[in-house]
């Protein structure tokens, strides 16, 4: 009899967003007339912008013509896209990343999972808490998390970097004498707290990784939402980051590609472990396990980097952010404490003393017909907090806020 990967049995039962959906549906069944507004999902709602649609249609037409049809493409992505990325996402910030250091993928979640192939199962991972769940989840399958302790809500082998009000939700590097992690996950602008890291704080993480021989996996999925002046637009603005960091980007929130699937990773040529080049390992891994992102989607992605594409996607991001800023401002006007919302489409609301995340979820759903995401779903440190997103329409967002004000 064959054997299964026993690590799968370590996943805890409930998946956060499934639980949210189930509660929403139950309420909807028992209150068929209720008009429920969701400010909970981390998914975009606006359609693809015109210049992206045009590229998609043109590329689809190319595929239907014998003269322009394309079969397998390069595993690492087409040069037209990698060159555009290097120019627009890095050169303009004074950072030299070569197209050769850019690897196109079909989504940051796949990339986060795939990159774990490069690391042995002896590595200790460090994760911010609260956190996007994919960092731990992608390591569970490889056996790097130990066991999920239902009591603490944490994985036994993971090192947690507490993100609390006291540190402004940006973790400091571990102090002297603390044990050090090997693989450090950082996500800024952050999901779920919505906060951004400063250049100097990020530089301290880079220095720490260089000193300890750790690698940083820097998830910059919300890069397009940054507006704080002097915030780092890529980790490679920090000195030495090319020797210790992989940066992940996604077209999902930037350009509304959640249903299209497109992403990229930067694995700098200078990133080495001992003598081994991680970039070369990843190339080999692609050859073994991947045949490249779809041509038409890559063409659509390249359209994002044209001047019109930059303008049209920035407009969408600005509209989401207007919602987010309104949410934060109105919550504060109601007397709540709220964080984030400036550099990300998320507002992280502090609940009144003693109130639990799921209790507030139930109250909000049943009394206001509004759905958000309980903070504790992002880890134990999220207890007592609640996440709202700016991905709704302005009208529905306003209506939801009016109902919350009446609570
Ligand atoms: C949405 C999101 C991503 C993007 O995932 P895709 O697989 O590219 O859609 C990555 N990281 C974080 C923190 C996210 O919230």
Coordinates of C-alpha atoms and ligand atoms in Angstrom, one line a residue:
X1 CA 0.0 0.0 0.0
X2 CA 1.3 3.4 -0.9
X3 CA 1.9 6.1 1.7
X4 CA 0.4 9.6 1.9
X5 CA 2.1 12.8 2.9
X6 CA 1.2 12.8 6.6
X7 CA 1.8 16.5 6.9
X8 CA -1.6 17.1 5.3
X9 CA -3.3 15.7 8.4
X10 CA -1.7 18.6 10.4
X11 CA -3.9 21.3 8.9
X12 CA -6.4 22.5 11.5
X13 CA -10.0 22.0 10.6
X14 CA -11.6 25.4 9.9
X15 CA -10.5 27.7 7.0
X16 CA -11.2 31.3 8.0
X17 CA -13.0 32.5 4.8
X18 CA -15.0 29.3 4.6
X19 CA -16.3 30.0 8.2
X20 CA -17.1 33.6 7.3
X21 CA -19.0 32.5 4.2
X22 CA -20.9 29.8 6.1
X23 CA -22.1 32.3 8.8
X24 CA -23.1 34.8 6.1
X25 CA -25.1 32.2 4.2
X26 CA -26.8 30.9 7.4
X27 CA -27.9 34.4 8.2
X28 CA -29.1 35.0 4.7
X29 CA -31.2 31.8 4.8
X30 CA -32.9 32.8 8.0
X31 CA -33.3 36.5 6.9
X32 CA -34.1 36.2 3.1
X33 CA -34.9 39.9 2.8
X34 CA -31.7 41.1 4.5
X35 CA -29.4 43.1 2.3
X36 CA -26.0 42.0 3.5
X37 CA -22.9 44.1 2.6
X38 CA -19.5 42.5 2.5
X39 CA -16.5 44.4 3.5
X40 CA -14.7 41.2 4.3
X41 CA -13.3 39.7 1.2
X42 CA -9.7 40.4 0.0
X43 CA -10.8 40.3 -3.6
X44 CA -11.1 43.0 -6.2
X45 CA -14.5 44.0 -7.7
X46 CA -13.6 46.3 -10.6
X47 CA -13.3 44.8 -14.1
X48 CA -10.0 44.8 -16.0
X49 CA -9.1 48.2 -17.3
X50 CA -9.5 49.0 -21.1
X51 CA -5.8 48.8 -22.1
X52 CA -5.5 45.4 -20.4
X53 CA -8.7 44.1 -22.2
X54 CA -7.3 45.3 -25.5
X55 CA -4.0 43.4 -25.0
X56 CA -5.9 40.3 -23.9
X57 CA -8.1 40.4 -27.0
X58 CA -5.2 41.0 -29.4
X59 CA -3.2 38.2 -27.8
X60 CA -6.2 35.8 -28.0
X61 CA -6.5 36.7 -31.7
X62 CA -2.8 35.9 -32.2
X63 CA -3.4 32.5 -30.8
X64 CA -6.0 31.8 -33.4
X65 CA -3.8 32.6 -36.3
X66 CA -1.2 30.2 -37.6
X67 CA 1.2 33.0 -38.4
X68 CA 1.3 34.3 -34.8
X69 CA 0.3 31.2 -32.7
X70 CA 2.5 30.5 -29.7
X71 CA 3.0 27.2 -28.0
X72 CA 5.3 26.6 -25.0
X73 CA 7.0 29.8 -23.9
X74 CA 10.0 30.3 -21.7
X75 CA 9.5 28.8 -18.2
X76 CA 10.6 32.0 -16.6
X77 CA 8.3 34.3 -18.6
X78 CA 8.5 36.2 -21.8
X79 CA 11.3 38.8 -22.2
X80 CA 8.7 41.5 -23.2
X81 CA 7.2 41.2 -19.7
X82 CA 10.3 40.8 -17.7
X83 CA 11.9 43.8 -19.4
X84 CA 8.9 46.0 -18.7
X85 CA 8.9 44.9 -15.0
X86 CA 12.6 45.7 -14.6
X87 CA 12.1 49.1 -16.1
X88 CA 8.9 50.3 -14.4
X89 CA 9.0 48.5 -11.0
X90 CA 12.7 48.9 -10.2
X91 CA 14.7 51.3 -12.4
X92 CA 12.4 54.2 -11.6
X93 CA 13.2 53.7 -7.9
X94 CA 17.0 53.7 -8.7
X95 CA 17.2 49.9 -8.2
X96 CA 19.0 47.7 -10.7
X97 CA 17.2 44.4 -11.2
X98 CA 17.9 42.6 -14.4
X99 CA 15.2 40.9 -16.4
X100 CA 17.2 37.8 -15.8
X101 CA 16.5 38.0 -12.1
X102 CA 12.7 38.2 -12.6
X103 CA 10.6 35.0 -12.8
X104 CA 7.0 35.3 -14.0
X105 CA 4.5 33.0 -12.3
X106 CA 0.8 32.3 -12.1
X107 CA 0.1 33.9 -8.7
X108 CA 1.9 34.9 -5.6
X109 CA 0.3 32.0 -3.7
X110 CA 1.7 29.5 -6.1
X111 CA 5.1 31.2 -5.9
X112 CA 5.1 31.2 -2.1
X113 CA 4.4 27.5 -2.2
X114 CA 6.9 26.8 -5.0
X115 CA 9.8 28.6 -3.4
X116 CA 9.7 26.3 -0.4
X117 CA 11.0 23.6 -2.7
X118 CA 14.4 25.3 -2.5
X119 CA 14.8 25.0 1.3
X120 CA 15.5 21.9 3.4
X121 CA 12.9 20.9 6.0
X122 CA 15.4 21.8 8.8
X123 CA 14.9 25.5 8.4
X124 CA 13.1 27.5 11.0
X125 CA 10.6 29.9 9.6
X126 CA 9.5 33.2 11.2
X127 CA 6.1 34.7 10.4
X128 CA 4.5 37.9 11.5
X129 CA 1.3 37.6 13.4
X130 CA -1.4 38.5 12.5
X131 CA -0.6 37.1 9.1
X132 CA -1.8 36.1 5.6
X133 CA -2.3 32.4 6.1
X134 CA -0.4 31.1 3.0
X135 CA 3.1 31.5 4.6
X136 CA 2.5 28.9 7.3
X137 CA 0.2 26.8 5.1
X138 CA 2.8 26.5 2.3
X139 CA 5.3 25.2 4.8
X140 CA 3.0 22.7 6.5
X141 CA 3.0 20.4 3.5
X142 CA 6.8 20.3 3.7
X143 CA 6.8 19.6 7.4
X144 CA 8.4 22.8 8.5
X145 CA 5.7 24.0 11.0
X146 CA 5.5 21.2 13.5
X147 CA 2.0 20.8 15.0
X148 CA -0.9 23.2 15.2
X149 CA -1.7 23.8 18.8
X150 CA -5.4 24.4 19.1
X151 CA -4.9 26.0 22.5
X152 CA -2.5 28.8 21.4
X153 CA -3.7 28.9 17.8
X154 CA -0.1 28.6 16.7
X155 CA 2.3 26.1 15.0
X156 CA 4.8 24.6 17.4
X157 CA 7.9 25.0 15.2
X158 CA 7.2 28.4 13.8
X159 CA 8.8 31.5 15.3
X160 CA 6.1 34.2 15.6
X161 CA 6.9 37.9 15.2
X162 CA 4.3 39.8 17.2
X163 CA 2.7 42.7 15.4
X164 CA 0.8 44.7 18.1
X165 CA -0.3 48.2 18.8
X166 CA 2.9 48.7 20.8
X167 CA 5.2 48.2 17.9
X168 CA 2.8 49.8 15.3
X169 CA 2.3 46.3 13.8
X170 CA 5.8 46.3 12.5
X171 CA 8.0 43.7 14.3
X172 CA 11.5 44.5 15.5
X173 CA 14.3 42.1 14.8
X174 CA 14.8 39.5 17.6
X175 CA 17.1 40.8 20.3
X176 CA 20.5 39.4 21.3
X177 CA 20.2 36.0 22.8
X178 CA 16.9 35.2 21.1
X179 CA 17.1 32.2 18.8
X180 CA 17.2 33.3 15.1
X181 CA 15.0 32.1 12.2
X182 CA 16.4 30.9 8.9
X183 CA 13.5 32.0 6.6
X184 CA 11.7 35.3 7.4
X185 CA 8.4 36.2 5.9
X186 CA 7.6 39.9 5.8
X187 CA 4.6 41.5 4.0
X188 CA 4.4 45.2 3.5
X189 CA 2.1 47.0 2.9
X190 CA 0.6 44.4 5.2
X191 CA -2.4 42.2 4.9
X192 CA -4.4 42.2 7.3
X193 CA -3.2 45.3 9.3
X194 CA -2.9 47.7 6.4
X195 CA 0.3 49.2 7.8
X196 CA 3.6 50.0 5.9
X197 CA 7.1 49.5 7.1
X198 CA 9.7 52.4 7.1
X199 CA 12.9 52.2 5.1
X200 CA 15.0 52.2 8.2
X201 CA 13.0 49.4 9.9
X202 CA 13.2 47.3 6.7
X203 CA 17.0 48.0 6.6
X204 CA 17.3 46.6 10.1
X205 CA 15.6 43.3 8.9
X206 CA 18.0 43.2 6.0
X207 CA 21.0 43.7 8.2
X208 CA 19.7 41.1 10.6
X209 CA 19.3 38.5 7.8
X210 CA 22.8 39.3 6.5
X211 CA 24.3 38.9 9.9
X212 CA 22.4 35.7 10.8
X213 CA 22.6 34.1 7.3
X214 CA 18.8 34.1 6.9
X215 CA 16.7 34.7 3.8
X216 CA 13.8 37.1 3.7
X217 CA 10.7 36.4 1.6
X218 CA 9.3 39.8 1.1
X219 CA 5.6 39.8 -0.1
X220 CA 4.9 43.1 -1.7
X221 CA 1.5 42.2 -3.2
X222 CA 0.1 45.6 -2.2
X223 CA 3.0 47.6 -3.5
X224 CA 0.7 49.7 -5.8
X225 CA -1.2 51.0 -2.8
X226 CA 1.9 52.7 -1.2
X227 CA 1.5 56.4 -0.8
X228 CA 3.5 57.4 2.3
X229 CA 6.4 59.5 1.1
X230 CA 9.8 57.8 1.4
X231 CA 8.3 54.4 2.1
X232 CA 10.4 51.7 0.3
X233 CA 8.8 50.6 -3.0
X234 CA 11.0 47.5 -3.1
X235 CA 13.2 45.7 -0.5
X236 CA 16.1 46.2 -2.9
X237 CA 16.2 49.9 -1.9
X238 CA 17.8 48.6 1.3
X239 CA 21.6 48.1 1.1
X240 CA 22.6 44.4 0.9
X241 CA 19.0 43.1 0.2
X242 CA 20.1 41.6 -3.1
X243 CA 22.2 39.1 -1.0
X244 CA 19.5 38.0 1.4
X245 CA 16.0 38.7 -0.1
X246 CA 13.5 37.3 -2.6
X247 CA 10.7 39.7 -3.4
X248 CA 7.2 38.5 -4.5
X249 CA 4.8 40.6 -6.4
X250 CA 1.3 39.9 -7.8
X251 CA -0.9 41.5 -10.5
X252 CA -3.9 40.5 -8.4
X253 CA -4.6 43.6 -6.3
X254 CA -2.6 46.0 -8.5
X255 CA -4.4 45.4 -11.7
X256 CA -7.5 43.3 -10.8
X257 CA -5.9 40.0 -11.9
X258 CA -7.2 37.7 -9.1
X259 CA -9.1 35.7 -11.7
X260 CA -6.4 36.0 -14.4
X261 CA -3.4 34.7 -12.4
X262 CA -0.1 36.5 -12.9
X263 CA 2.8 37.3 -10.5
X264 CA 6.5 37.5 -10.4
X265 CA 9.4 36.8 -8.1
X266 CA 12.8 38.6 -8.0
X267 CA 15.6 36.2 -7.2
X268 CA 18.8 38.3 -7.5
X269 CA 21.9 36.9 -9.0
X270 CA 23.8 37.9 -5.8
X271 CA 21.6 35.7 -3.6
X272 CA 23.7 32.7 -2.5
X273 CA 23.6 30.1 0.1
X274 CA 27.1 28.9 0.6
X275 CA 28.2 28.8 -3.0
X276 CA 24.8 27.9 -4.4
X277 CA 22.8 30.4 -6.5
X278 CA 19.1 30.4 -5.5
X279 CA 18.3 31.9 -8.9
X280 CA 19.9 29.0 -10.7
X281 CA 18.1 26.5 -8.4
X282 CA 14.8 28.2 -9.2
X283 CA 15.5 28.0 -12.9
X284 CA 16.1 24.3 -12.5
X285 CA 13.0 23.9 -10.4
X286 CA 11.0 25.6 -13.1
X287 CA 12.3 23.2 -15.7
X288 CA 11.2 20.3 -13.5
X289 CA 7.8 21.6 -12.3
X290 CA 6.5 24.4 -14.5
X291 CA 5.8 25.3 -18.1
X292 CA 5.2 29.0 -17.8
X293 CA 2.4 31.4 -17.3
X294 CA -0.1 31.7 -20.3
X295 CA 1.0 33.9 -23.2
X296 CA -2.2 35.9 -23.4
X297 CA -2.1 36.6 -19.6
X298 CA 1.5 37.8 -19.9
X299 CA 0.5 40.1 -22.8
X300 CA -2.3 41.5 -20.6
X301 CA 0.3 41.9 -17.8
X302 CA 2.7 43.8 -20.1
X303 CA -0.1 46.2 -20.9
X304 CA -0.2 47.2 -17.2
X305 CA 3.3 48.6 -17.7
X306 CA 2.4 50.9 -20.7
X307 CA 1.8 54.6 -19.7
X308 CA -1.9 54.2 -20.2
X309 CA -1.9 50.9 -18.2
X310 CA -0.1 52.6 -15.4
X311 CA -2.6 55.4 -15.4
X312 CA -5.7 53.2 -15.6
X313 CA -4.6 50.7 -12.9
X314 CA -3.5 53.6 -10.6
X315 CA -7.0 55.0 -11.0
X316 CA -8.6 51.8 -9.8
X317 CA -6.2 51.5 -6.9
X318 CA -7.0 55.1 -6.0
X319 CA -10.8 54.4 -5.9
X320 CA -10.3 51.4 -3.6
X321 CA -8.2 53.5 -1.4
X322 CA -10.8 56.2 -1.2
X323 CA -13.1 53.6 0.3
X324 CA -10.5 52.5 2.7
X325 CA -9.7 56.0 3.9
X326 CA -13.4 56.7 4.3
X327 CA -13.8 53.5 6.4
X328 CA -10.9 54.5 8.7
X329 CA -12.0 58.1 9.0
X330 CA -15.6 57.2 9.8
X331 CA -14.7 54.5 12.3
X332 CA -12.5 57.0 14.1
X333 CA -15.3 59.6 14.0
X334 CA -17.5 56.9 15.7
X335 CA -14.9 56.7 18.5
X336 CA -13.1 53.5 17.4
X337 CA -9.4 53.1 17.1
X338 CA -8.4 52.0 13.6
X339 CA -5.1 51.4 11.9
X340 CA -3.8 51.1 8.3
X341 CA -5.8 52.1 5.2
X342 CA -3.2 54.6 3.9
X343 CA -0.8 52.3 2.0
X344 CA -3.1 49.2 1.7
X345 CA -6.8 48.4 1.0
X346 CA -7.2 47.2 4.6
X347 CA -8.3 48.9 7.8
X348 CA -7.5 47.1 11.1
X349 CA -10.0 48.1 13.7
X350 CA -9.5 47.7 17.4
X351 CA -12.6 46.3 19.1
X352 CA -13.9 47.8 22.4
X353 CA -12.1 46.4 25.4
X354 CA -12.8 42.7 26.1
X355 CA -14.7 42.1 22.8
X356 CA -13.7 39.1 20.8
X357 CA -13.3 39.1 17.0
X358 CA -16.0 36.5 16.4
X359 CA -18.5 38.2 18.8
X360 CA -18.1 41.4 16.9
X361 CA -18.5 39.5 13.6
X362 CA -21.8 38.1 14.8
X363 CA -23.0 41.4 16.1
X364 CA -22.1 43.2 12.9
X365 CA -23.8 40.6 10.8
X366 CA -27.0 40.2 12.7
X367 CA -27.5 43.8 13.8
X368 CA -26.1 45.7 10.8
X369 CA -26.1 43.2 8.0
X370 CA -22.4 43.9 7.4
X371 CA -19.6 41.3 6.9
X372 CA -16.0 41.8 7.8
X373 CA -13.2 39.5 8.8
X374 CA -12.5 38.6 12.4
X375 CA -8.9 39.5 13.3
X376 CA -8.2 36.2 15.2
X377 CA -8.6 34.4 11.8
X378 CA -5.2 35.9 11.0
X379 CA -3.6 34.4 14.1
X380 CA -3.8 34.7 17.9
X381 CA -2.4 38.3 18.0
X382 CA -5.4 39.3 15.8
X383 CA -7.8 38.6 18.6
X384 CA -9.7 41.8 19.6
X385 CA -9.3 43.2 16.1
X386 CA -11.4 43.3 12.9
X387 CA -10.5 43.8 9.3
X388 CA -12.4 45.8 6.8
X389 CA -11.5 46.1 3.1
X390 CA -11.9 48.9 0.6
X391 CA -12.7 46.6 -2.3
X392 CA -16.5 47.4 -2.2
X393 CA -18.2 50.1 -4.2
X394 CA -18.3 53.6 -2.7
X395 CA -22.1 53.5 -2.3
X396 CA -22.1 50.1 -0.5
X397 CA -19.1 51.1 1.6
X398 CA -21.0 54.3 2.7
X399 CA -24.1 52.3 3.4
X400 CA -22.2 49.8 5.5
X401 CA -20.6 52.6 7.5
X402 CA -24.0 54.3 8.1
X403 CA -25.3 51.0 9.5
X404 CA -22.2 50.5 11.7
X405 CA -22.7 54.1 13.1
X406 CA -26.2 53.1 14.2
X407 CA -24.9 50.0 16.2
Ligands
LIG1 C1 -3.8 38.7 -2.3 C2 -2.5 38.4 -1.7 C3 -1.5 37.8 -2.5 C4 -1.7 37.5 -4.0 O1 -2.0 36.2 -4.2 P1 -2.2 35.8 -5.8 O2 -2.0 34.3 -5.6 O3 -1.2 36.4 -6.6 O4 -3.6 36.2 -6.2 C5 -0.3 37.6 -2.0 N1 0.0 38.0 -0.7 C6 -0.9 38.6 0.1 C7 -0.5 39.0 1.4 C8 -2.2 38.8 -0.4 O5 -3.1 39.4 0.3

